[in-house]
N, CA, C and O atoms as CSV, one atom per row, in Angstrom:
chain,resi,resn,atom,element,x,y,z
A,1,UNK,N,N,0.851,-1.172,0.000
A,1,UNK,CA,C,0.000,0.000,0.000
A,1,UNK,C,C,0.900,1.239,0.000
A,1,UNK,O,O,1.759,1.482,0.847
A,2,UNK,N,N,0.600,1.962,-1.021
A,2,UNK,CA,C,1.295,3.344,-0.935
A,2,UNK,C,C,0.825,4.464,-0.074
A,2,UNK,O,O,-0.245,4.343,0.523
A,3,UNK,N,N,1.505,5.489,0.030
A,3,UNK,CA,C,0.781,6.688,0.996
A,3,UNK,C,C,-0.538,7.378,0.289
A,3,UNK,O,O,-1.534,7.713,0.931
A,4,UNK,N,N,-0.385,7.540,-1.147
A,4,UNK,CA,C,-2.024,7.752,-1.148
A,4,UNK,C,C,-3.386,6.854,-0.621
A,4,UNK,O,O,-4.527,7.242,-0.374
A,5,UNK,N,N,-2.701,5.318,-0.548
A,5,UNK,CA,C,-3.626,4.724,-0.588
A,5,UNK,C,C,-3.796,4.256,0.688
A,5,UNK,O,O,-4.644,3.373,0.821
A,6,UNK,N,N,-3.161,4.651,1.726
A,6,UNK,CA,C,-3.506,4.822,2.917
A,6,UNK,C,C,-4.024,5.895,3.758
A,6,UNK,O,O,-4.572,5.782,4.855
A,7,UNK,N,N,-3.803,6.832,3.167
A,7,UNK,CA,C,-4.130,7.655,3.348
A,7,UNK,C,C,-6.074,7.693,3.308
A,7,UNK,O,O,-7.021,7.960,4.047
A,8,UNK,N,N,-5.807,7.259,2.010
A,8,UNK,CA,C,-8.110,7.040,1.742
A,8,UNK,C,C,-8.282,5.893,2.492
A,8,UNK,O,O,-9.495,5.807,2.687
A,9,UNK,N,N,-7.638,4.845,3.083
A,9,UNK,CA,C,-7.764,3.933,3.522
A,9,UNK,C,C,-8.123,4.617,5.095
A,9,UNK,O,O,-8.925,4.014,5.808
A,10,UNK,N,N,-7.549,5.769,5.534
A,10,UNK,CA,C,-7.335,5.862,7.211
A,10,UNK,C,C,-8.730,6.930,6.751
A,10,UNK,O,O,-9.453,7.037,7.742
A,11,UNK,N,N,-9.192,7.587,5.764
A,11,UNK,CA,C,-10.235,8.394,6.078
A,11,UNK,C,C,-11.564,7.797,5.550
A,11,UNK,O,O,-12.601,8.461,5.542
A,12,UNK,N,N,-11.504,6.662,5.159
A,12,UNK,CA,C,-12.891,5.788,5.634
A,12,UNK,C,C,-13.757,5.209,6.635
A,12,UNK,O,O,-14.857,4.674,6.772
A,13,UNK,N,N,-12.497,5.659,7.412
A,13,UNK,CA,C,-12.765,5.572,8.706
A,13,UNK,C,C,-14.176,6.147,9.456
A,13,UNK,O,O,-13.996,7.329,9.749
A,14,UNK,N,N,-15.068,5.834,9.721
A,14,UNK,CA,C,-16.485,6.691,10.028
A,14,UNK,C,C,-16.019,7.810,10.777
A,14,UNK,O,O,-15.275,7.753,11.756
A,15,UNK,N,N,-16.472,8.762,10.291
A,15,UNK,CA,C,-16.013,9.836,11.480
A,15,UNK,C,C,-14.602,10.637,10.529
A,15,UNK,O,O,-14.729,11.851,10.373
A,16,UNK,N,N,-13.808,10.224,10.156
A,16,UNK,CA,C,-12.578,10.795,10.124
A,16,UNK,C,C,-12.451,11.878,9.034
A,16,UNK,O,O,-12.478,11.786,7.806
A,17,UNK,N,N,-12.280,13.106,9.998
A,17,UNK,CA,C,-12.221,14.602,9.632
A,17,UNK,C,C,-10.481,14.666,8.801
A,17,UNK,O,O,-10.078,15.771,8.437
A,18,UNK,N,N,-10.087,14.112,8.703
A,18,UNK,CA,C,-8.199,14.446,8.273
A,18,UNK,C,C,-7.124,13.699,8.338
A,18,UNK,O,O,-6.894,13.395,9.509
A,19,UNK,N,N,-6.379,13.278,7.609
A,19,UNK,CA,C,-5.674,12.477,8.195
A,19,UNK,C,C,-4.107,12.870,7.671
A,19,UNK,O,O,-3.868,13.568,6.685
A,20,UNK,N,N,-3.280,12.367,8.404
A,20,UNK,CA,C,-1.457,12.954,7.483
A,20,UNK,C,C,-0.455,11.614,8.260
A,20,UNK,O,O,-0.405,11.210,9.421
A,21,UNK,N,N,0.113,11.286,7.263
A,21,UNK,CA,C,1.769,10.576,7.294
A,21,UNK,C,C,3.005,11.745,7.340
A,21,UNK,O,O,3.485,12.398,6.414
A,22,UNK,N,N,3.390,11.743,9.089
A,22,UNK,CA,C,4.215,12.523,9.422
A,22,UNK,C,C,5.785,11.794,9.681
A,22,UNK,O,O,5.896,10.768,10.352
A,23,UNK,N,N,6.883,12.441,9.086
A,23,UNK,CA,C,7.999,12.535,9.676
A,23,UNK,C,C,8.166,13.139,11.120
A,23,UNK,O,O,7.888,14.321,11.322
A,24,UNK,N,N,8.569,12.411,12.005
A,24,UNK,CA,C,8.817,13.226,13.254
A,24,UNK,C,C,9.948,13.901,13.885
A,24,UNK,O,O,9.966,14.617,14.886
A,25,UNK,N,N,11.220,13.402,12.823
A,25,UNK,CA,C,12.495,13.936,12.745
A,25,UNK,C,C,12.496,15.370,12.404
A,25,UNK,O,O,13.109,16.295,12.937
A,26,UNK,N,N,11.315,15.358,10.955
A,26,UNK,CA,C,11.741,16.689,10.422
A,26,UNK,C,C,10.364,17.827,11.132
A,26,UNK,O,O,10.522,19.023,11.378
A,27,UNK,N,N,8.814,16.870,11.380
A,27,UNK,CA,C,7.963,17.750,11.380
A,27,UNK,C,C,7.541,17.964,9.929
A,27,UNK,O,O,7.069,19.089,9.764
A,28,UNK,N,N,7.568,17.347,9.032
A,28,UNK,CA,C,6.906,17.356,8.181
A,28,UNK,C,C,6.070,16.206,7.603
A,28,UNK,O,O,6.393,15.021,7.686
A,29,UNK,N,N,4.675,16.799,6.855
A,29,UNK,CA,C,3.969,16.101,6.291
A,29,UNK,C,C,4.213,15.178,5.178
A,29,UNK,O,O,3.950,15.684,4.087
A,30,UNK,N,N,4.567,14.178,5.145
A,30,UNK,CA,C,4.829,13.362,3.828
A,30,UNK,C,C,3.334,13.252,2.882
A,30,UNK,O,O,3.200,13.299,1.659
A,31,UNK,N,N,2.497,13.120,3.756
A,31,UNK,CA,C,0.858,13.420,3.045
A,31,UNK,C,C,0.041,13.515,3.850
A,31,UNK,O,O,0.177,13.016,4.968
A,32,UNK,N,N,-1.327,14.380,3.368
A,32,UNK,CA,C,-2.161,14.568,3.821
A,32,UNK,C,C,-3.328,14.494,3.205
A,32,UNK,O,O,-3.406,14.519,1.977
A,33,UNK,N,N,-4.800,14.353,4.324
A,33,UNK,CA,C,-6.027,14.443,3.239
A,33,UNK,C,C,-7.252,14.486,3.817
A,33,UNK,O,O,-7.324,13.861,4.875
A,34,UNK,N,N,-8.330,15.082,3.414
A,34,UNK,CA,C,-9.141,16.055,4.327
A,34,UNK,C,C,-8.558,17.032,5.123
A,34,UNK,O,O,-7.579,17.646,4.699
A,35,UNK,N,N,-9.089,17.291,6.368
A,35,UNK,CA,C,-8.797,18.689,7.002
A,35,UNK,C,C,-9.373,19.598,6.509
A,35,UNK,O,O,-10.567,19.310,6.424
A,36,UNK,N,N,-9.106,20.806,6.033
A,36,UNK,CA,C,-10.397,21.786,5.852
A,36,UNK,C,C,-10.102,23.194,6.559
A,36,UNK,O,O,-8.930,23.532,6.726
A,37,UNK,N,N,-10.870,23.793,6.861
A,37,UNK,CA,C,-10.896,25.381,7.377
A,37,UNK,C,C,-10.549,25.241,9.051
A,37,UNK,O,O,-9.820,26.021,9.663
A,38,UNK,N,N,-11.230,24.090,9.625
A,38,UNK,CA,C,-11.528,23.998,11.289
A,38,UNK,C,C,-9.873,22.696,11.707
A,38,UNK,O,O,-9.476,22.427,12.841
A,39,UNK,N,N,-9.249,22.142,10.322
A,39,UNK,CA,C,-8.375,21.391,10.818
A,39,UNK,C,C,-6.909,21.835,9.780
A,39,UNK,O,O,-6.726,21.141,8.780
A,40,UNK,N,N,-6.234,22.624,9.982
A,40,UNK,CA,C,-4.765,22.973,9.085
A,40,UNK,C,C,-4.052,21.179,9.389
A,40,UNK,O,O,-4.052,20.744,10.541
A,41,UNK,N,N,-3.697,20.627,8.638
A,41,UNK,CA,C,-3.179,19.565,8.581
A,41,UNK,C,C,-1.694,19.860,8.576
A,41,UNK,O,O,-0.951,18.880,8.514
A,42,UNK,N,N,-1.201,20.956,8.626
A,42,UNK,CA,C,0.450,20.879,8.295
A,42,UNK,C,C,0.814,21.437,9.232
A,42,UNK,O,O,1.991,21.160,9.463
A,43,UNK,N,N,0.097,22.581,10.400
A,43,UNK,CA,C,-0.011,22.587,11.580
A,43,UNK,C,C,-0.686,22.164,12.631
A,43,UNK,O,O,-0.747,22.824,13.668
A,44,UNK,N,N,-1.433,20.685,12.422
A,44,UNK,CA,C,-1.594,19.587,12.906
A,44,UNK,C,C,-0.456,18.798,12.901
A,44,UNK,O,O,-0.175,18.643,14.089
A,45,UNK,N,N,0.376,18.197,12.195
A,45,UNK,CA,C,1.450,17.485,11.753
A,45,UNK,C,C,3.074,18.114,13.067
A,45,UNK,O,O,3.869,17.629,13.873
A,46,UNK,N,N,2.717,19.355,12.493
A,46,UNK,CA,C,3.914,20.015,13.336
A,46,UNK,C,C,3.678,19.882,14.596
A,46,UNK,O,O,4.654,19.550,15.268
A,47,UNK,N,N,2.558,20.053,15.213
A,47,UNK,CA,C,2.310,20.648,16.353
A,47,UNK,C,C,2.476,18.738,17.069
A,47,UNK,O,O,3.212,18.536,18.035
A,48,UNK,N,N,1.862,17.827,16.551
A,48,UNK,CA,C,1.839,16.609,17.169
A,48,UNK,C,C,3.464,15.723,16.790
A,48,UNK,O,O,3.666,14.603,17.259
A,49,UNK,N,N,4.184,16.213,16.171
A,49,UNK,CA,C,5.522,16.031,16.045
A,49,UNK,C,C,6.014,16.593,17.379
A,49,UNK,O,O,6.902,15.850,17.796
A,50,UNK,N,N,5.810,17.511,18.130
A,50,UNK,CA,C,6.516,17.851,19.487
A,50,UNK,C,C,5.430,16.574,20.776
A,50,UNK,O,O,5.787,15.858,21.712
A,51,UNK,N,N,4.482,16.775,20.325
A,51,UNK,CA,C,3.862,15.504,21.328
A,51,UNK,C,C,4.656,14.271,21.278
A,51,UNK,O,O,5.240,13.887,22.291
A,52,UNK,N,N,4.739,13.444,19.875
A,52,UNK,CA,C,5.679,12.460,19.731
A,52,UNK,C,C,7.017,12.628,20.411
A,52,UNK,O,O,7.321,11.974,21.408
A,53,UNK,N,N,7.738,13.443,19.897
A,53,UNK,CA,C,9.382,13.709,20.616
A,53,UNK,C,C,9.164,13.894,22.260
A,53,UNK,O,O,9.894,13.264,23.024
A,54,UNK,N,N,8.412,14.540,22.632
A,54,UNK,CA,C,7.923,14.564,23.964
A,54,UNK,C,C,8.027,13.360,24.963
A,54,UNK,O,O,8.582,13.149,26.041
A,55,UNK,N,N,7.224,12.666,24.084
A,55,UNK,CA,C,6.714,11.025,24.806
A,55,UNK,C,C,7.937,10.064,24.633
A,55,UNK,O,O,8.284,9.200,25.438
A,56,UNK,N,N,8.635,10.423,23.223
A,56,UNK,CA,C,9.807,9.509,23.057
A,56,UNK,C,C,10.694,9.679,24.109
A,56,UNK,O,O,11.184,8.776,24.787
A,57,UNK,N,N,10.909,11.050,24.236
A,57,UNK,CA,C,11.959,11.435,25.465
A,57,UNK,C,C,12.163,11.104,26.862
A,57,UNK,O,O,13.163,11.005,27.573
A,58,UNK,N,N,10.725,10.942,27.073
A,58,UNK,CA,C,9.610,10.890,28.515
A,58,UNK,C,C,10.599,9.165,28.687
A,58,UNK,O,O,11.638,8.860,29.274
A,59,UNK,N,N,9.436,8.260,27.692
A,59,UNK,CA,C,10.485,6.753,28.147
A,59,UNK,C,C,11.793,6.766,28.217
A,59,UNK,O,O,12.335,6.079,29.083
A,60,UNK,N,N,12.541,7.518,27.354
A,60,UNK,CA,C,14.036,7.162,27.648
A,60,UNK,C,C,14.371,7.689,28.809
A,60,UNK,O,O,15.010,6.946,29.555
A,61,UNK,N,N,14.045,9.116,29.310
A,61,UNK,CA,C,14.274,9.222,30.849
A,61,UNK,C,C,14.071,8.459,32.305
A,61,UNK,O,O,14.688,8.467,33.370
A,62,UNK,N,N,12.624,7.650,31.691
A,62,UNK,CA,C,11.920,7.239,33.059
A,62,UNK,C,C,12.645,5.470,32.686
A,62,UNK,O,O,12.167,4.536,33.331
A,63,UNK,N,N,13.727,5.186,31.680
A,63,UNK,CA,C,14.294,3.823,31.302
A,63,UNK,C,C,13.236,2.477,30.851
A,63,UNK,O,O,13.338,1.295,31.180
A,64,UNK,N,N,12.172,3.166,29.955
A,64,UNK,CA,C,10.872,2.071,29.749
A,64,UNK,C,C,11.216,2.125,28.316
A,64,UNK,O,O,11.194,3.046,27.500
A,65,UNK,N,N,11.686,0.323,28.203
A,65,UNK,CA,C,12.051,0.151,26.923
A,65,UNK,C,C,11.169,-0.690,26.209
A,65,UNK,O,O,11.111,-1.898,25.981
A,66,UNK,N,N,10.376,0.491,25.871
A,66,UNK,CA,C,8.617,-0.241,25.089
A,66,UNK,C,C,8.881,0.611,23.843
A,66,UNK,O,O,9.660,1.560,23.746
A,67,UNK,N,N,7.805,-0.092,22.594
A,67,UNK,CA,C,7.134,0.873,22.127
A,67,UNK,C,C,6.175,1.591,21.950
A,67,UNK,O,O,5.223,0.842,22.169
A,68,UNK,N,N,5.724,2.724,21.652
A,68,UNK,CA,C,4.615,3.293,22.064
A,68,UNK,C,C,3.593,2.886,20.261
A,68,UNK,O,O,4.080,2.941,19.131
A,69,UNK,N,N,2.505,2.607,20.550
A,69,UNK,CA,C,1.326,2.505,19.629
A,69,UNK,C,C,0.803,3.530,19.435
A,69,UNK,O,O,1.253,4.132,18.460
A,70,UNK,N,N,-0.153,4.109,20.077
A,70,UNK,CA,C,-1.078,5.185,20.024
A,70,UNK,C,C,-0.406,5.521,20.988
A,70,UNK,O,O,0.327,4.955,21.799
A,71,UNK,N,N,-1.125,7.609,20.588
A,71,UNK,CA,C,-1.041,8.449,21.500
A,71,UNK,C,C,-2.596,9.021,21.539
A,71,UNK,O,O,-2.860,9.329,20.377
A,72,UNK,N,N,-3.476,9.231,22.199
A,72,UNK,CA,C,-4.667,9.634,22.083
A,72,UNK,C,C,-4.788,10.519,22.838
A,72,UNK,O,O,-4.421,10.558,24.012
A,73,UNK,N,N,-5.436,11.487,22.087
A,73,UNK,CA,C,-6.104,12.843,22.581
A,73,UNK,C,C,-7.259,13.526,22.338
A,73,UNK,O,O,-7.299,14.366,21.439
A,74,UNK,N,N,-8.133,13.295,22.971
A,74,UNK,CA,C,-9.660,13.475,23.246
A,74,UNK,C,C,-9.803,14.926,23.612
A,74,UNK,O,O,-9.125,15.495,24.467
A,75,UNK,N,N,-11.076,15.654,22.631
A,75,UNK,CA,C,-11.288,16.813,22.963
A,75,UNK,C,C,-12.762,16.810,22.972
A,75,UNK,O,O,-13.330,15.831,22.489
A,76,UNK,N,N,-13.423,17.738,23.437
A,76,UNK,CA,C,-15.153,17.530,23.352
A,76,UNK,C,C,-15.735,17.282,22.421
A,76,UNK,O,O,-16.892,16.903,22.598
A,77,UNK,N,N,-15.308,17.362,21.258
A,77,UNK,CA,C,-15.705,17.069,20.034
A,77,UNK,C,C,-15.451,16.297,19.262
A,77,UNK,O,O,-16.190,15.799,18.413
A,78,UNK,N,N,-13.833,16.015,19.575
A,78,UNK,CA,C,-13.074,15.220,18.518
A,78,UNK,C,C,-12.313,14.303,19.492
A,78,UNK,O,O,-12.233,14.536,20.698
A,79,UNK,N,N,-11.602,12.937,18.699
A,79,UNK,CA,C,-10.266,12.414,18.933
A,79,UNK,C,C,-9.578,12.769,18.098
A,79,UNK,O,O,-9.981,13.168,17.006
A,80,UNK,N,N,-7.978,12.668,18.570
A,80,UNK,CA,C,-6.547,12.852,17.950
A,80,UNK,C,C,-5.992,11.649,18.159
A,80,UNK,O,O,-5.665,11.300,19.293
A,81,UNK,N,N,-5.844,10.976,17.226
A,81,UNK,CA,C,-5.352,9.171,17.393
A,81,UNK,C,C,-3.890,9.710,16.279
A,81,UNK,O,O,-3.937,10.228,15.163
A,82,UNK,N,N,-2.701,9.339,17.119
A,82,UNK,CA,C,-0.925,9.764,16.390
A,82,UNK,C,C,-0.868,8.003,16.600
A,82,UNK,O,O,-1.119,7.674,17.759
A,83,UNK,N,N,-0.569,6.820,15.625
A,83,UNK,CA,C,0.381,6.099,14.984
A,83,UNK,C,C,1.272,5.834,14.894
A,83,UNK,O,O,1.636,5.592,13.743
A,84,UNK,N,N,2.199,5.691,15.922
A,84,UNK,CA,C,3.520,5.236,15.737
A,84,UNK,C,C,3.965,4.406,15.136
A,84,UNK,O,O,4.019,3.340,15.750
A,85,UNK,N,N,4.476,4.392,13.774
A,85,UNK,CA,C,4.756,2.940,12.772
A,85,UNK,C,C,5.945,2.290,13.590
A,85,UNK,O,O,6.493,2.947,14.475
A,86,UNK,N,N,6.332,1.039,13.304
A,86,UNK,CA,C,7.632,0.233,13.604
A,86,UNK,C,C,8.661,1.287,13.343
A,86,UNK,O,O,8.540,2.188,12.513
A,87,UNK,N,N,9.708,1.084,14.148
A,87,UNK,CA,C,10.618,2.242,14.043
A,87,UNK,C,C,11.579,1.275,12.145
A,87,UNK,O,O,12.212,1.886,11.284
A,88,UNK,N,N,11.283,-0.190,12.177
A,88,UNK,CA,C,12.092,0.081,11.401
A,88,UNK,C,C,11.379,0.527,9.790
A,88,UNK,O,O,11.828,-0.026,8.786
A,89,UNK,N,N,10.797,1.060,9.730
A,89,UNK,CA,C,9.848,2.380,8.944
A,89,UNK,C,C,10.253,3.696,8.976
A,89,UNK,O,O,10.054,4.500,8.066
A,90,UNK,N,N,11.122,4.047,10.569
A,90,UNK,CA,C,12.046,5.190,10.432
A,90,UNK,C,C,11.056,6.060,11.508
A,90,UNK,O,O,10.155,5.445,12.079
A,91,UNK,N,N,11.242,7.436,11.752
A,91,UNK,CA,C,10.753,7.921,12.207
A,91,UNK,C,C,9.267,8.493,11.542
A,91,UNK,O,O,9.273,9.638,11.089
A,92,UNK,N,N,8.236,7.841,11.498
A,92,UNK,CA,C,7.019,8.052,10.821
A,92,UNK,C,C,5.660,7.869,11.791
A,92,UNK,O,O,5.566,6.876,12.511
A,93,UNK,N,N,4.894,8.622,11.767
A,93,UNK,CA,C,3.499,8.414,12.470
A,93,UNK,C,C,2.275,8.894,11.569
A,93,UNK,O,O,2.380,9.875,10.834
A,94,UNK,N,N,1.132,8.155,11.670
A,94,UNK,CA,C,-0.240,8.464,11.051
A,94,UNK,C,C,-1.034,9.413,12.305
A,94,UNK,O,O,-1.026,9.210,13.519
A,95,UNK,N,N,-1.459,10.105,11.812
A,95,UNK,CA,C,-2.005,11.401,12.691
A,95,UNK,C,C,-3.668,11.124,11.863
A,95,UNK,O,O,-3.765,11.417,10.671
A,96,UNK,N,N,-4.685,10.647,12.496
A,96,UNK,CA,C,-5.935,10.481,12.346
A,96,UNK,C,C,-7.045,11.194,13.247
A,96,UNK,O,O,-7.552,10.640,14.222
A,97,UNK,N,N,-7.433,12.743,12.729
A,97,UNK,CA,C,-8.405,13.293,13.852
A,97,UNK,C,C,-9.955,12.795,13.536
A,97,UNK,O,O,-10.212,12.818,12.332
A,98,UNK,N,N,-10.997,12.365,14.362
A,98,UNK,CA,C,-11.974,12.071,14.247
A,98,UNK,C,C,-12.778,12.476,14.982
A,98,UNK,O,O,-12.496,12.612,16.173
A,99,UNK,N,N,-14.649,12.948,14.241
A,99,UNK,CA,C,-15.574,13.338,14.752
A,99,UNK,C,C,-16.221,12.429,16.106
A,99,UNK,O,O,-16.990,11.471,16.037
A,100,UNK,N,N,-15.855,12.831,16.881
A,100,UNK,CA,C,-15.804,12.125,18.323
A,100,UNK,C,C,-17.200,11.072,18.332
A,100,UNK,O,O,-17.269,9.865,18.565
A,101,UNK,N,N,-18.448,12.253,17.911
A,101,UNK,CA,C,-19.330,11.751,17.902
A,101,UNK,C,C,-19.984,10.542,16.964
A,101,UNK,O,O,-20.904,9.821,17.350
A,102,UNK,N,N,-19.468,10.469,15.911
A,102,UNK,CA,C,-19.021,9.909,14.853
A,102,UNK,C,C,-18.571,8.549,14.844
A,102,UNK,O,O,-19.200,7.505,14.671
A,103,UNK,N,N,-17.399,8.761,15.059
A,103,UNK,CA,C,-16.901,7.672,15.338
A,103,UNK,C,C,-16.759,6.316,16.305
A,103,UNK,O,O,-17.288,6.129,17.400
A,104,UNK,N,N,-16.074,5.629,15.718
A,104,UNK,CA,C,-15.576,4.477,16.646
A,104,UNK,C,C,-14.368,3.975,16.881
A,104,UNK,O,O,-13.884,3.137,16.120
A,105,UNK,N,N,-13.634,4.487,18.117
A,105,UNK,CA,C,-12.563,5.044,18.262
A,105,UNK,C,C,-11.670,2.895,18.275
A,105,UNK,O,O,-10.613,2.679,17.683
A,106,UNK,N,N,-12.189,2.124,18.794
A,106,UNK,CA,C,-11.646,1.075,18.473
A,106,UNK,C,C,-11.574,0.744,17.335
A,106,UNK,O,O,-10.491,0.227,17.061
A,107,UNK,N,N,-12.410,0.831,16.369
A,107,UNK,CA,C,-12.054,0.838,15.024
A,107,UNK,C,C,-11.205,1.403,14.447
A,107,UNK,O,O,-10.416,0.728,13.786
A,108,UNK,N,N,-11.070,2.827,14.495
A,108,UNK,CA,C,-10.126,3.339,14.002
A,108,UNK,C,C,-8.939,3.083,14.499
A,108,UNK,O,O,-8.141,3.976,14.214
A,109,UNK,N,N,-8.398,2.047,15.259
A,109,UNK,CA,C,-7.169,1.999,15.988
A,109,UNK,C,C,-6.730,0.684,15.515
A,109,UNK,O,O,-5.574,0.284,15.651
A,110,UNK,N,N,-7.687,0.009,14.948
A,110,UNK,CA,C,-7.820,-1.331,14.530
A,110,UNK,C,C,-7.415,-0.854,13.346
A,110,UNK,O,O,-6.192,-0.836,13.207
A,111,UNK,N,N,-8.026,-0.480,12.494
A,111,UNK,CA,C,-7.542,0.326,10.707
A,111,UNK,C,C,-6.111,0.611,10.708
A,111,UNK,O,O,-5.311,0.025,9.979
A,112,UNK,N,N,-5.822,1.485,11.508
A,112,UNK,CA,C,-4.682,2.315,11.708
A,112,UNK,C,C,-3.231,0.896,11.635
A,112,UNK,O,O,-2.296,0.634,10.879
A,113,UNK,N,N,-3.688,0.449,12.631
A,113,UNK,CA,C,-2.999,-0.923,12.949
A,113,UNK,C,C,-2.785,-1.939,11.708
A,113,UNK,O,O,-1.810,-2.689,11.755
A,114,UNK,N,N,-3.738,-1.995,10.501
A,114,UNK,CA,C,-3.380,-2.848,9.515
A,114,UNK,C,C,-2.965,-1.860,8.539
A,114,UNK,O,O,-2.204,-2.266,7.661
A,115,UNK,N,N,-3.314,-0.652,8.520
A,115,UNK,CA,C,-2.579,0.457,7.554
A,115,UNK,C,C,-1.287,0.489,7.717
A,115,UNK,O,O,-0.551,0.611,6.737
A,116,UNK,N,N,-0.656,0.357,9.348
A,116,UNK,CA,C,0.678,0.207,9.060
A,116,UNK,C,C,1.493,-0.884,8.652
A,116,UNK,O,O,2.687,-0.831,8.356
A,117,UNK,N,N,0.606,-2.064,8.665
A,117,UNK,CA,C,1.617,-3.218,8.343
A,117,UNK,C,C,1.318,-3.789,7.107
A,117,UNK,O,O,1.653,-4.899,6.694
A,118,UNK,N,N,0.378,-2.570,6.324
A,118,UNK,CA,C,0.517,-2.903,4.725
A,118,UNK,C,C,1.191,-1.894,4.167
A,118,UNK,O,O,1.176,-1.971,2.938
A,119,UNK,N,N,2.007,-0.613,4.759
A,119,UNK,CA,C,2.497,0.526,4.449
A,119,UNK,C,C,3.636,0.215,3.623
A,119,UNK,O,O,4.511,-0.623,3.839
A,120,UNK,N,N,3.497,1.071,2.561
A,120,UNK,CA,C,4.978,0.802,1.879
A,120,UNK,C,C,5.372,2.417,2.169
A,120,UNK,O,O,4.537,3.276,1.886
A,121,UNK,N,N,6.617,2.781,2.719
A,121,UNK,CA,C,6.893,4.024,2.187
A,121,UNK,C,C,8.738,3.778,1.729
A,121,UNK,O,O,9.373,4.695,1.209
């Protein structure tokens, strides 16, 4: 599966307002799709690139040698579901925001989960 085609793959998702394949090294968007006026996707991307480095940092300090899956962030309206692919994919995450109400947040975590292990990038 290529990045376009995961990309339509992660926004079939019921519910799903936007979605982007982020570098977290650089903070940049490798792709994006939906988003709109109420969601900037490239300052979505940036802004959850410091959440990622954040959390990466967090385990290496506190010596927890896991990897992290999801990062979820729930707002009254929406979820923010960040993707951490296998690192050996490199530094990459799927950033999936969804209409809270909308959706079904196990599903989409389930999707997310076979999107990455059909990912070609």
């Amino acid at each position: 599966m290529n990045i376009e085609s995961a990309l339509k793959e992660a926004m079939s998702v019921e519910g799903a307002i936007g979605v982007a394949l982020v570098d977290y090294d650089s903070g940049m968007a490798l792709g994006t799709l939906g988003g709109g006026r109420g969601l900037d996707l490239e300052v979505a991307a940036a802004g959850n690139t410091e959440v990622v480095r954040a959390k990466v940092r967090t385990l290496s300090m506190l010596a927890i040698d896991d990897a992290i899956e999801d990062i979820l962030i729930t707002l009254a309206t929406q979820y923010h579901l960040i993707r951490l692919l296998s690192s050996s994919r490199g530094s990459l995450f799927l950033y999936l925001a969804l209409d809270r109400g909308r959706a079904n947040l196990a599903l989409a975590r389930h999707v997310l989960k076979q999107i990455e292990g059909d990912l070609q990038v």
